Each structure stands twice: as C-alpha cells, then as structure tokens.
PDB file of C-alpha atoms in Angstrom:
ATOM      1  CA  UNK A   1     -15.502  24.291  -1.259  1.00  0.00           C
ATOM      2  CA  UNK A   2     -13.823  23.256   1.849  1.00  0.00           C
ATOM      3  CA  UNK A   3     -12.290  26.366   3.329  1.00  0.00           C
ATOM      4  CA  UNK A   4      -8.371  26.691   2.933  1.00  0.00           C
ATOM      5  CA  UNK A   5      -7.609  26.308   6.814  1.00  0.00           C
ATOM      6  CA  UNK A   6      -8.983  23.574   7.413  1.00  0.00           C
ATOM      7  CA  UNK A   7      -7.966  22.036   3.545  1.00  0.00           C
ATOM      8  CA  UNK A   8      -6.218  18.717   4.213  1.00  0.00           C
ATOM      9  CA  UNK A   9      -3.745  17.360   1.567  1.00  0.00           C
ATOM     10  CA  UNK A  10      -4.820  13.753   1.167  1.00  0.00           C
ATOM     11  CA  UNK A  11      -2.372  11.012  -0.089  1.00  0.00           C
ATOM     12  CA  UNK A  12      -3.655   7.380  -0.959  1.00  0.00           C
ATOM     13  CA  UNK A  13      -1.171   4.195  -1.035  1.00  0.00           C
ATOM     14  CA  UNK A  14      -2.687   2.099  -3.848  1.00  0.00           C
ATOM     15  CA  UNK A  15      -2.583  -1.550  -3.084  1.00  0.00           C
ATOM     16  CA  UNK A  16      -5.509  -2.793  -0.978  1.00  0.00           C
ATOM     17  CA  UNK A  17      -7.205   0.967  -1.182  1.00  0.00           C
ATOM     18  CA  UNK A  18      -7.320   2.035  -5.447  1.00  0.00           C
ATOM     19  CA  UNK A  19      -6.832  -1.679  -6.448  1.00  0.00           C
ATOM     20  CA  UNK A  20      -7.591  -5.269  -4.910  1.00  0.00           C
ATOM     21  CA  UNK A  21      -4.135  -6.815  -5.056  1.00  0.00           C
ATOM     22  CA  UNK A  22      -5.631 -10.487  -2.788  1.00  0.00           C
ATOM     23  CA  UNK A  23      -5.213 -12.688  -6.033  1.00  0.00           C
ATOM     24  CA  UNK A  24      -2.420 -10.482  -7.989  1.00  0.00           C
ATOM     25  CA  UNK A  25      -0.005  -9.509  -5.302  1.00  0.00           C
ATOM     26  CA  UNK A  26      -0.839 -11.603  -2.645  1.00  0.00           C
ATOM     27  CA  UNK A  27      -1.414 -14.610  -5.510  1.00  0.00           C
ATOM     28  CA  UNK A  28       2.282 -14.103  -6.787  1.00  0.00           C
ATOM     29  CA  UNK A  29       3.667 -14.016  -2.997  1.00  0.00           C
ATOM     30  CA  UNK A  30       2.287 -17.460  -1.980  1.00  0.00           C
ATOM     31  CA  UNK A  31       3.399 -18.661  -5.916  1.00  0.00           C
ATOM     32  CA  UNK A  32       6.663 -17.529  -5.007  1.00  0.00           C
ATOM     33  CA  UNK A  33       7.206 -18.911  -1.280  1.00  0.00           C
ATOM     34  CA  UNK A  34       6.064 -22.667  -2.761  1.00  0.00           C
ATOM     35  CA  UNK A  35       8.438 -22.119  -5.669  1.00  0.00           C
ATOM     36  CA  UNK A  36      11.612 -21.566  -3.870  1.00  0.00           C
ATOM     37  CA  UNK A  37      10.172 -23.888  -0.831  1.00  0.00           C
ATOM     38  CA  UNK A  38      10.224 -26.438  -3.557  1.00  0.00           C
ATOM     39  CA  UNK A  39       5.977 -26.744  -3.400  1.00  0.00           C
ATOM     40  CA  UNK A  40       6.505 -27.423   0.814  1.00  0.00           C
ATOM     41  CA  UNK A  41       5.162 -24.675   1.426  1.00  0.00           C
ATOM     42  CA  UNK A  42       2.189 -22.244   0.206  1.00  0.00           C
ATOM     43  CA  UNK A  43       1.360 -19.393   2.534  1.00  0.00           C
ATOM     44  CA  UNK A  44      -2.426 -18.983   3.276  1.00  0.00           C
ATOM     45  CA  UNK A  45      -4.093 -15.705   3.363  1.00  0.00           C
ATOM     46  CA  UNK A  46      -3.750 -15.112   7.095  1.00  0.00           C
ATOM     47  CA  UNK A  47      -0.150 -16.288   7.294  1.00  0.00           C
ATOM     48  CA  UNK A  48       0.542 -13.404   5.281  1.00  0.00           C
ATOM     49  CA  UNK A  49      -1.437 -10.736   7.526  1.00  0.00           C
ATOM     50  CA  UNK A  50       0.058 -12.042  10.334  1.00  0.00           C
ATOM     51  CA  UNK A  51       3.593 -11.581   8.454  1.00  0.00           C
ATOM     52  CA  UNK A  52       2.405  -7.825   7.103  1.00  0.00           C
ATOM     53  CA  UNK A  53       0.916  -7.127  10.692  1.00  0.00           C
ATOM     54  CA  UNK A  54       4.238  -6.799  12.177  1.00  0.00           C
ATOM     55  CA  UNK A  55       4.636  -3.471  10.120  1.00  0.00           C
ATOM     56  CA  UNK A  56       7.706  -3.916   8.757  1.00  0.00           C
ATOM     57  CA  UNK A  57       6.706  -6.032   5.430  1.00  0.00           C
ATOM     58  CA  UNK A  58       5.450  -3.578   3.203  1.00  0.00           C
ATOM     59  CA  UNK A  59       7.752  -4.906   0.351  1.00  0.00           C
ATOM     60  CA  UNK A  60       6.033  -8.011  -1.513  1.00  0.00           C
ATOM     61  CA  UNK A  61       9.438  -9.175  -2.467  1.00  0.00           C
ATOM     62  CA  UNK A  62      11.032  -9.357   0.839  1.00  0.00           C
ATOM     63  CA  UNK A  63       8.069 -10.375   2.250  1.00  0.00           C
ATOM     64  CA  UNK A  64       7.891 -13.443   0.025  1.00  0.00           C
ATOM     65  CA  UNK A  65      12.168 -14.075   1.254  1.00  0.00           C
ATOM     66  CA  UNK A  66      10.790 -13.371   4.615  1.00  0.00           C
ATOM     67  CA  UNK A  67       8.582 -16.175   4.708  1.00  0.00           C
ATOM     68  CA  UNK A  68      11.189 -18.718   2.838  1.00  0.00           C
ATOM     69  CA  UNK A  69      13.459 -18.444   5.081  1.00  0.00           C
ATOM     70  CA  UNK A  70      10.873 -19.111   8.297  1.00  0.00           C
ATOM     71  CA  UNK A  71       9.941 -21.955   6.386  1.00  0.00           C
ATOM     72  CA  UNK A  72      13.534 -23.438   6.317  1.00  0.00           C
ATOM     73  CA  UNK A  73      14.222 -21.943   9.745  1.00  0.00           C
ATOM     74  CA  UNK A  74      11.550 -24.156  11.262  1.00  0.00           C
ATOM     75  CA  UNK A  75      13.204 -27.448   9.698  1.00  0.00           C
ATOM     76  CA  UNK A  76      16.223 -26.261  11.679  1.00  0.00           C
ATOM     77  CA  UNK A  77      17.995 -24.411   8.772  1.00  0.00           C
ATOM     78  CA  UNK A  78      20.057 -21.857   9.071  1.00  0.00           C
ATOM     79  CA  UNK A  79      19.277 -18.137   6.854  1.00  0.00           C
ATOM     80  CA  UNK A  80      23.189 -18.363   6.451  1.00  0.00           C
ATOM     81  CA  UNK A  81      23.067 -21.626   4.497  1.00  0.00           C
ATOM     82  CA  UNK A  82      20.667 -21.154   1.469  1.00  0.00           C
ATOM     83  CA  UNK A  83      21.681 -20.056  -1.100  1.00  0.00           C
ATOM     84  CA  UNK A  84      18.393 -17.740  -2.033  1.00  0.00           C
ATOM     85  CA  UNK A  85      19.029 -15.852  -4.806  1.00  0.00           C
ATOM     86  CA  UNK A  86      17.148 -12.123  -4.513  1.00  0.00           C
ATOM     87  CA  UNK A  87      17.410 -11.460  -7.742  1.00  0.00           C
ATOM     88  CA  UNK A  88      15.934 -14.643  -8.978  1.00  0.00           C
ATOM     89  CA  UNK A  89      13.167 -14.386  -6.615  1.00  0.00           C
ATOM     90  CA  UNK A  90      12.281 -11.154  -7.778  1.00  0.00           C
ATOM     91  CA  UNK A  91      12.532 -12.054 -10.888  1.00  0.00           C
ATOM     92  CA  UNK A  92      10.270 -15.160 -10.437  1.00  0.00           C
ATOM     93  CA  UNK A  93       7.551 -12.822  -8.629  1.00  0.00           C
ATOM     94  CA  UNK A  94       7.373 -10.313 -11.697  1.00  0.00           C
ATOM     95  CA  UNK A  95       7.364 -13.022 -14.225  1.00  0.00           C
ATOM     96  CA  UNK A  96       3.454 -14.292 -12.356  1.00  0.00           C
ATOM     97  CA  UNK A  97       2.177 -10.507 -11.470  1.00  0.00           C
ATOM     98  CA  UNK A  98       3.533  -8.771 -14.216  1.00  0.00           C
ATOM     99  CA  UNK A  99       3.613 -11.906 -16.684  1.00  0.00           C
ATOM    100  CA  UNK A 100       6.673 -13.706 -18.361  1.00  0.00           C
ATOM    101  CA  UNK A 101       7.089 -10.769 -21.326  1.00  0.00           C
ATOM    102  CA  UNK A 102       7.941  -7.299 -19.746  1.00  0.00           C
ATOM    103  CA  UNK A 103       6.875  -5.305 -22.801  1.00  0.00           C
ATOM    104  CA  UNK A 104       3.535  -6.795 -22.702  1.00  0.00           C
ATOM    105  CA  UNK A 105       1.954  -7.528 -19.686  1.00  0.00           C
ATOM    106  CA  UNK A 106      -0.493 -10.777 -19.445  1.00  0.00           C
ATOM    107  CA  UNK A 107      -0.676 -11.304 -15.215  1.00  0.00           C
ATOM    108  CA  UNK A 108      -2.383 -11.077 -12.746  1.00  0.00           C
ATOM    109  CA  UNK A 109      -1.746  -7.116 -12.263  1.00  0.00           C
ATOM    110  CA  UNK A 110      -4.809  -7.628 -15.483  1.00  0.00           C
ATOM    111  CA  UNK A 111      -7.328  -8.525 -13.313  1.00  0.00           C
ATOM    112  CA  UNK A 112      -7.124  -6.475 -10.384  1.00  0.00           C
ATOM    113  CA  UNK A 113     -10.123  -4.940  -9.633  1.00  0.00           C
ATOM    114  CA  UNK A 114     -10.186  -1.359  -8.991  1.00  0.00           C
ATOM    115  CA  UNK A 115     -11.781   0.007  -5.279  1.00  0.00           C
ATOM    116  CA  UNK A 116     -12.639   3.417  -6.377  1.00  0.00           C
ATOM    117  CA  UNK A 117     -13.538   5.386  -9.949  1.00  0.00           C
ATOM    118  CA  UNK A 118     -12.402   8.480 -10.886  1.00  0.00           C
ATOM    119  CA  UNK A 119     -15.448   9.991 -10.172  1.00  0.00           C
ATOM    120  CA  UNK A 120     -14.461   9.970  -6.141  1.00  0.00           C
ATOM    121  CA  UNK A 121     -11.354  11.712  -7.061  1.00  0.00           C
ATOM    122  CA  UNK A 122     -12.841  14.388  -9.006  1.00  0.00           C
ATOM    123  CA  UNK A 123     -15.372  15.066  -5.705  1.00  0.00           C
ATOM    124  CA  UNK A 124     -11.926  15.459  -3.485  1.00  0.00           C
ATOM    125  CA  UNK A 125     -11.359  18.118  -6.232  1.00  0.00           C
ATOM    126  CA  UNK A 126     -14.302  19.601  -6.329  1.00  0.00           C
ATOM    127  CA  UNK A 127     -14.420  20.355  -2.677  1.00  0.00           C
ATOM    128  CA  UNK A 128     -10.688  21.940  -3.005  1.00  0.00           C
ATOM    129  CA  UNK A 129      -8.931  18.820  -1.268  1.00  0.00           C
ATOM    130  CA  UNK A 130      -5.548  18.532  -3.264  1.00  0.00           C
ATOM    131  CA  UNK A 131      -4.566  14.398  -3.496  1.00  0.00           C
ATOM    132  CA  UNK A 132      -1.620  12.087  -4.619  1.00  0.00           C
ATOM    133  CA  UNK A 133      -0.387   9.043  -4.254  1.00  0.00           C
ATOM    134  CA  UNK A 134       2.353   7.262  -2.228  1.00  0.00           C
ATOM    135  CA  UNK A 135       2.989   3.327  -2.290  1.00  0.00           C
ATOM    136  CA  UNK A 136       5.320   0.784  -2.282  1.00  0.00           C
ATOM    137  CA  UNK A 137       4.901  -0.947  -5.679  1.00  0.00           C
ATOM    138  CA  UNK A 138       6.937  -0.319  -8.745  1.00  0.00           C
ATOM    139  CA  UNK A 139       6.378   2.679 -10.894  1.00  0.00           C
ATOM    140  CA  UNK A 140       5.673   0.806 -13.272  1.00  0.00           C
ATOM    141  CA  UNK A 141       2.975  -1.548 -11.660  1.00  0.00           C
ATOM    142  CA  UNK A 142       1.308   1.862 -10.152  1.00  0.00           C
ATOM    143  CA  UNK A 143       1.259   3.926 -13.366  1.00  0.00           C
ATOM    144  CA  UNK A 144      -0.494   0.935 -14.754  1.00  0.00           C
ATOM    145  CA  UNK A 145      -3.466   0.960 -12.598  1.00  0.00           C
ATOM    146  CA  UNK A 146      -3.581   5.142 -12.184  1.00  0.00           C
ATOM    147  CA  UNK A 147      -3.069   5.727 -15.783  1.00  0.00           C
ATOM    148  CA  UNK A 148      -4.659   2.730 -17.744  1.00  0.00           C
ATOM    149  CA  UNK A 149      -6.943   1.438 -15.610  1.00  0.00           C
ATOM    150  CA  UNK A 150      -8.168   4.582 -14.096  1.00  0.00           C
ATOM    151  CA  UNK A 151      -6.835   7.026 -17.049  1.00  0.00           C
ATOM    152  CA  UNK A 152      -5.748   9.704 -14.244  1.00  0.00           C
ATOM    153  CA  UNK A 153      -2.865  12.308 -16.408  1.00  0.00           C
ATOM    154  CA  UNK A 154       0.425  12.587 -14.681  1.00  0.00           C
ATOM    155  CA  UNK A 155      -1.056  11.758 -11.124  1.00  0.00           C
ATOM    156  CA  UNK A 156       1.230  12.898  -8.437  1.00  0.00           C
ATOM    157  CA  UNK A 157       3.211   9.660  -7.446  1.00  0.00           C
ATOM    158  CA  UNK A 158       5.488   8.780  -5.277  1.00  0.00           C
ATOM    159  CA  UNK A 159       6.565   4.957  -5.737  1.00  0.00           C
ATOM    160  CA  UNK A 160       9.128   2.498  -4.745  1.00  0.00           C
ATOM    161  CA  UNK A 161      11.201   3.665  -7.215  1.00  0.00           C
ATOM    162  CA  UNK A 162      11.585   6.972  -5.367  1.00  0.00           C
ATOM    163  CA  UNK A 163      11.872   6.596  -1.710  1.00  0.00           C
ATOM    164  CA  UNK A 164      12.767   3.813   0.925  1.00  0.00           C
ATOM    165  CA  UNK A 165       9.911   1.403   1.706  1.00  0.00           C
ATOM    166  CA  UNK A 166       7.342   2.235   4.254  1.00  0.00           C
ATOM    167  CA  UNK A 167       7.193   3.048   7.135  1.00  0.00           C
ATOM    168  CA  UNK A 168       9.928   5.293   6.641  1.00  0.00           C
ATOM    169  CA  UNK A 169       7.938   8.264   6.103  1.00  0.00           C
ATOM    170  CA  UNK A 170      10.494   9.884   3.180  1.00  0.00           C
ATOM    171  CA  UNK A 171       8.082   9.081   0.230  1.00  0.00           C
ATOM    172  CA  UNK A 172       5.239  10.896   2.028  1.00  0.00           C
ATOM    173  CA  UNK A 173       7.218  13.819   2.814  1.00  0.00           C
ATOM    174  CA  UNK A 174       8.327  13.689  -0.953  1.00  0.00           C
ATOM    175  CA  UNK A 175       4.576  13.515  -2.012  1.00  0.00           C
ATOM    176  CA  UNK A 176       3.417  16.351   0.441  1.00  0.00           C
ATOM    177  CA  UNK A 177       6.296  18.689  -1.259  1.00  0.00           C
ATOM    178  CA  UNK A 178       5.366  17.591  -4.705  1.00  0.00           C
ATOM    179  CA  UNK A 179       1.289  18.577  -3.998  1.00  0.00           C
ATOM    180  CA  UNK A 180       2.780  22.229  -2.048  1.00  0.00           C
ATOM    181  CA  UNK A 181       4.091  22.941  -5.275  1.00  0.00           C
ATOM    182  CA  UNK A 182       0.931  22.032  -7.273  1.00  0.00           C
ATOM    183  CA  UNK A 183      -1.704  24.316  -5.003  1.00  0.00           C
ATOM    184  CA  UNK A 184      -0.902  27.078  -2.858  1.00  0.00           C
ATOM    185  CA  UNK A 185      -0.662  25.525   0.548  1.00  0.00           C
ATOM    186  CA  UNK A 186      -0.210  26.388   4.239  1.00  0.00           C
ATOM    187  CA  UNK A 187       2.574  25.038   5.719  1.00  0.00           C
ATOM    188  CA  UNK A 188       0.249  24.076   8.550  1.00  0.00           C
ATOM    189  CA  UNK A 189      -2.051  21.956   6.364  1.00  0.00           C
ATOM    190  CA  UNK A 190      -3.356  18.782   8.273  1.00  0.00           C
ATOM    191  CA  UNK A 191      -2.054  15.577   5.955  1.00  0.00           C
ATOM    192  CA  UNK A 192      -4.027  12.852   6.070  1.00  0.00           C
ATOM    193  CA  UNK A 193      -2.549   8.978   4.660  1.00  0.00           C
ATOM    194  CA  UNK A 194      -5.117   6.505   3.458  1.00  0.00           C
ATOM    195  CA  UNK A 195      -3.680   2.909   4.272  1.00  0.00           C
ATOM    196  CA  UNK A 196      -4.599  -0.854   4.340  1.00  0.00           C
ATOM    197  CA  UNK A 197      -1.019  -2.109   6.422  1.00  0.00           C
ATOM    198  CA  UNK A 198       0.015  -1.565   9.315  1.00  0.00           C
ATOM    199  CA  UNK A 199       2.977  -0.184   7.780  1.00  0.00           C
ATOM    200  CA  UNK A 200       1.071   2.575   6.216  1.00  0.00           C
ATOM    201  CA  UNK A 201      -0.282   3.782  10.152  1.00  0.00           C
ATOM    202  CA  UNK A 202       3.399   3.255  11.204  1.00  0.00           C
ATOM    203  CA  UNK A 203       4.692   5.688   8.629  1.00  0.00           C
ATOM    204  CA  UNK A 204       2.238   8.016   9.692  1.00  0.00           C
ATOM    205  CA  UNK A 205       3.541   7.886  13.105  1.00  0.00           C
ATOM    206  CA  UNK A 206       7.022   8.465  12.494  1.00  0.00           C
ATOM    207  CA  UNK A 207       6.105  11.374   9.968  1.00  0.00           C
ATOM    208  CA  UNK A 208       4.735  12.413  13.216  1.00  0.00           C
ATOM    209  CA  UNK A 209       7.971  12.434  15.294  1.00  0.00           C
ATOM    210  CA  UNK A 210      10.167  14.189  12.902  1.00  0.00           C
ATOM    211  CA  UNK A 211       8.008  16.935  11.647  1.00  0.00           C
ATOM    212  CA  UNK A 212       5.849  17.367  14.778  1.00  0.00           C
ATOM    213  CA  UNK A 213       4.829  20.741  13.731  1.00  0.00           C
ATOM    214  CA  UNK A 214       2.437  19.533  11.296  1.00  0.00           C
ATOM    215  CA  UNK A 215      -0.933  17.710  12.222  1.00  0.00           C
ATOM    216  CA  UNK A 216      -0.515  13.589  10.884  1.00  0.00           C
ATOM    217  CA  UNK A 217      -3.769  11.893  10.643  1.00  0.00           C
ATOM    218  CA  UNK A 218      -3.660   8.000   9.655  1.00  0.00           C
ATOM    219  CA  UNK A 219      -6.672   6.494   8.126  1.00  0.00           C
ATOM    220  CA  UNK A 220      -6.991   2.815   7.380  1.00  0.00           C
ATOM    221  CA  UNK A 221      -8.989   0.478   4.779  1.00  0.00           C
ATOM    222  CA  UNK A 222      -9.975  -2.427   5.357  1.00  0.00           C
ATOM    223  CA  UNK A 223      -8.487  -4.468   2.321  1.00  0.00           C
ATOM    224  CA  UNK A 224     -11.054  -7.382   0.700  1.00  0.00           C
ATOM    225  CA  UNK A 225      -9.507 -10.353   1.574  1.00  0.00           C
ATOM    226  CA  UNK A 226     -10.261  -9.655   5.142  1.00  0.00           C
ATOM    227  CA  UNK A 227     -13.756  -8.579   4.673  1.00  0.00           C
ATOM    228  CA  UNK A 228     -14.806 -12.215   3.996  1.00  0.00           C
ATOM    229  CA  UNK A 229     -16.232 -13.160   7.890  1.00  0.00           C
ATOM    230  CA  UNK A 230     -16.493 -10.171  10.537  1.00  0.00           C
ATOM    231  CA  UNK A 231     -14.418 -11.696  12.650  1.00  0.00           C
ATOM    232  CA  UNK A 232     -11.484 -11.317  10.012  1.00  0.00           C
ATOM    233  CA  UNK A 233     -12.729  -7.302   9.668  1.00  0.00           C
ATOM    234  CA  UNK A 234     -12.773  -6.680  13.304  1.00  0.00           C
ATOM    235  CA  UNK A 235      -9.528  -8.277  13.960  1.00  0.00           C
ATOM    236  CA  UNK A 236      -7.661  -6.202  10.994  1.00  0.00           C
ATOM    237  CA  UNK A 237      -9.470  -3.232  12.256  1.00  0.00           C
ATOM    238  CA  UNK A 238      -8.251  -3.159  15.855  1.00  0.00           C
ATOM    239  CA  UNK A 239      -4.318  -3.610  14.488  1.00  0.00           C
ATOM    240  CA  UNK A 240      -4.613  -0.709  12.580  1.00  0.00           C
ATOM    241  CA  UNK A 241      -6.446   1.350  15.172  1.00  0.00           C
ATOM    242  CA  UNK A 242      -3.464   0.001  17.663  1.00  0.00           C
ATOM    243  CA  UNK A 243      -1.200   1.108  15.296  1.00  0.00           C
ATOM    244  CA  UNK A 244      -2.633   4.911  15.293  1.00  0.00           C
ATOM    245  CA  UNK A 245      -5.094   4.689  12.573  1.00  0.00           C
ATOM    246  CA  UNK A 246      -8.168   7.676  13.464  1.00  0.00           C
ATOM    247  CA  UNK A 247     -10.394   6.048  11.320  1.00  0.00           C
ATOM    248  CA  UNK A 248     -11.218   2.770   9.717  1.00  0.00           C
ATOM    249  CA  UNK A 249     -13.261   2.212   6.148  1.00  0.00           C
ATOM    250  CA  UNK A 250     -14.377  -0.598   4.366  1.00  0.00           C
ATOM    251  CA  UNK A 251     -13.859   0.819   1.332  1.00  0.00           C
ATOM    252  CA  UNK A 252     -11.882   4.377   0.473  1.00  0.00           C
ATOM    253  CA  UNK A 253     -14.737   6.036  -1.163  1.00  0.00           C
ATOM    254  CA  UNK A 254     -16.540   6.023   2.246  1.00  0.00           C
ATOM    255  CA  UNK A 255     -13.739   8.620   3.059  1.00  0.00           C
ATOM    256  CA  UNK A 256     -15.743  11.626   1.711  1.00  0.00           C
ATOM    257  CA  UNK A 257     -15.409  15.271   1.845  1.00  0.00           C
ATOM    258  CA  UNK A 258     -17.729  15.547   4.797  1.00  0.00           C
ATOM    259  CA  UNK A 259     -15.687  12.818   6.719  1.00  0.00           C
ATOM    260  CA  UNK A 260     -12.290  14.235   5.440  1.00  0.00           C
ATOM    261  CA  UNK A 261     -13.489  17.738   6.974  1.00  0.00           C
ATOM    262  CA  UNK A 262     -14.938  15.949  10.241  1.00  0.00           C
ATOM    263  CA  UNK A 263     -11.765  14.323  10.724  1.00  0.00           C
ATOM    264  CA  UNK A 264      -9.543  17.823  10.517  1.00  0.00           C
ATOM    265  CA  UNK A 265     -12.015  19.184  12.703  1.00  0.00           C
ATOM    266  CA  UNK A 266     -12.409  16.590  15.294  1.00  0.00           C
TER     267      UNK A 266
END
C-alpha cells in the first residue's frame, strides 16, 4: 500500500489516454470541416495538432468551426458573413461519431480501441491510489467507453456536461471533491492529471494558480496518431513538457504505482 502522505489522487481525461479517438473523433472532425467547406477542405492529422497545440481547442465541436472558418478566412472571407450554423454542425459531427440513430449507436465511437484494461485500474487500487475521471466529451460518449467498453460501475466522472471545457480547471476541482468524499483524504494530497493536449497541462497550471496550496502535477500521453515516426513523438512530447507536463508516457499504463509514488516524491 502506498502510504497515506504521500497518496496522490489521480484523475485521467479519456480521449487519447483510456480510448484511441485518431479515426472516431479526429475521423468525424476532418468529416465535418469538408462537409461544411463544401469537400474544399479536409484537415490532415497534423493540421489538427497544430490547431489543438495552441491549448485552447479541447472541444471537438468548436474545433471543427475553428478550422471552417480559417478555411474561408484564407479565401478572404469574413467569420461575420457565413452563415455557420452551430447547431447543425454539431449535429452533423454526432450523426458520424455517434451514428445517425441516437438510441442506437453504429459510429465510429464502436471501434475505438481502448489504451488500458481494467486490470491497471484495479493495481492503482490496490496500492491505495484513489482515481476518476475528468474530460471533455459528452457524458454520454464517456459512460460509453468506462461503462460498456471497460464495464467500470458508477466511475467517478466529471464530463462536459458538468463543467466548462478545459483548461479551465473547474471540472478537476469538481472531480478532486467528488474522490475527497469517496476516501478519507488529506487536504494536502498531491493531484496528479493524466493528459494527451496541451489543454490538459494548461488546466493543470491554472489549477495551480488558484489553489496554490495544493501540489499540481501534470502528466502527459503521448496519443497514437503521433506515435507513427519519432519525429512526430518527440515533437508532441516537447509541447507538452513546454506546457508543464512532469512526465511524458507512451501509453498510460506505463504510469504505475512505482512511477506515481516517484513522481510525489521527486
């Protein structure tokens, strides 16, 4: 058992770190971009780091505006004259990740695979290290993977749902509160955030700044889709360390007990 002062609580976002999201997510945000680009335009893979490296485009939706309206703003277009529908978008997004019947889900959230097993989670147990989860996606999209896929019951989770999107540090705050009320914890327990963004190192930061009495530690995972060539892993890997990440993985279930404890104690 990992002795209680130096127990970290440990909070996971999910996309890129429990579930591969580079041909659901990512998939539906380039389908979406050529569909309201009128097939112009298809963002490639790195187009959309470079878009999600700027920390501020945690949201798939408004990253997938975000990048219609550069389109059109490079033709010389003004954001104030299209008439982009939010809504619609949104709409169009769910209706290729979640599939066209709500009730009965046939997208590409099916075939995501999954980055860790239950297994890891019950070893984070075992050694007395509470964990939740904080992300960005729907509740819906999030129960799906924690519940079904990995059949975790009533996993702590915070999702989009329930807080304002990253890096505004109010979810993680939420799912810090939510875990002090599961296990009896010191209020000086170190809190460690397992990312793949650079929004997810940011939030860390700012969690910093406003509850400074508490010790912040940002760790980052390297997502698939930039594991393909080394130069694509080194690259992500120095953003998030400039962003404040203490450690980088390739995958999350590298982040062990031993490391968890070595990084509280470093």
């Amino acid at each position: 058992m990992v002795r209680e002062s130096s127990c970290p609580l440990v909070v996971f976002d999910i996309d890129g770190v429990v579930r591969d999201v580079g041909g659901s997510y990512r998939r539906a945000l380039a389908d979406t971009v050529e569909q309201f680009t009128e097939g112009a335009y298809r963002p490639t893979p790195e187009e959309i780091d470079r878009l999600k490296l700027e920390g501020m485009w945690n949201n798939d939706w408004e990253a997938s505006q975000e990048l219609i309206y550069r389109y059109f703003e490079s033709s010389g277009q003004k954001r104030s004259q299209l008439s982009l529908d939010y809504d619609v978008l949104v709409a169009f997004f769910q209706s290729r990740y979640r599939g066209p019947d709500p009730h009965h889900w046939t997208g590409y959230i099916c075939d995501e695979p999954l980055l860790l097993q239950p297994s890891y989670l019950e070893q984070l147990t075992a050694a007395g290290i509470p964990w939740g989860f904080f992300s960005g996606a729907t509740r819906g999209s999030a129960s799906y993977v924690l519940e079904q896929r990995l059949g975790l019951k009533s996993p702590l989770l915070i999702a989009m749902e329930d807080a304002p999107g990253k890096p505004d540090p109010t979810g993680l705050f939420a799912a810090v509160q939510e875990l002090e009320k599961r296990s009896p914890i010191h209020p000086s327990t170190p809190i460690i955030y397992v990312g793949d963004t650079v929004a997810d190192i940011y939030t860390i930061e700012k969690a910093r700044s406003l509850q400074p009495h508490r010790r912040w530690i940002a760790v980052g995972i390297l997502p698939p889709h930039v594991q393909e060539t080394q130069g694509q892993s080194d690259a992500y890997a120095d953003a998030l360390k400039a962003a404040g990440a203490a450690a980088i993985f390739r995958n999350v279930q590298e982040l062990t007990p031993v490391q968890i404890l070595q990084l509280v104690n470093s």
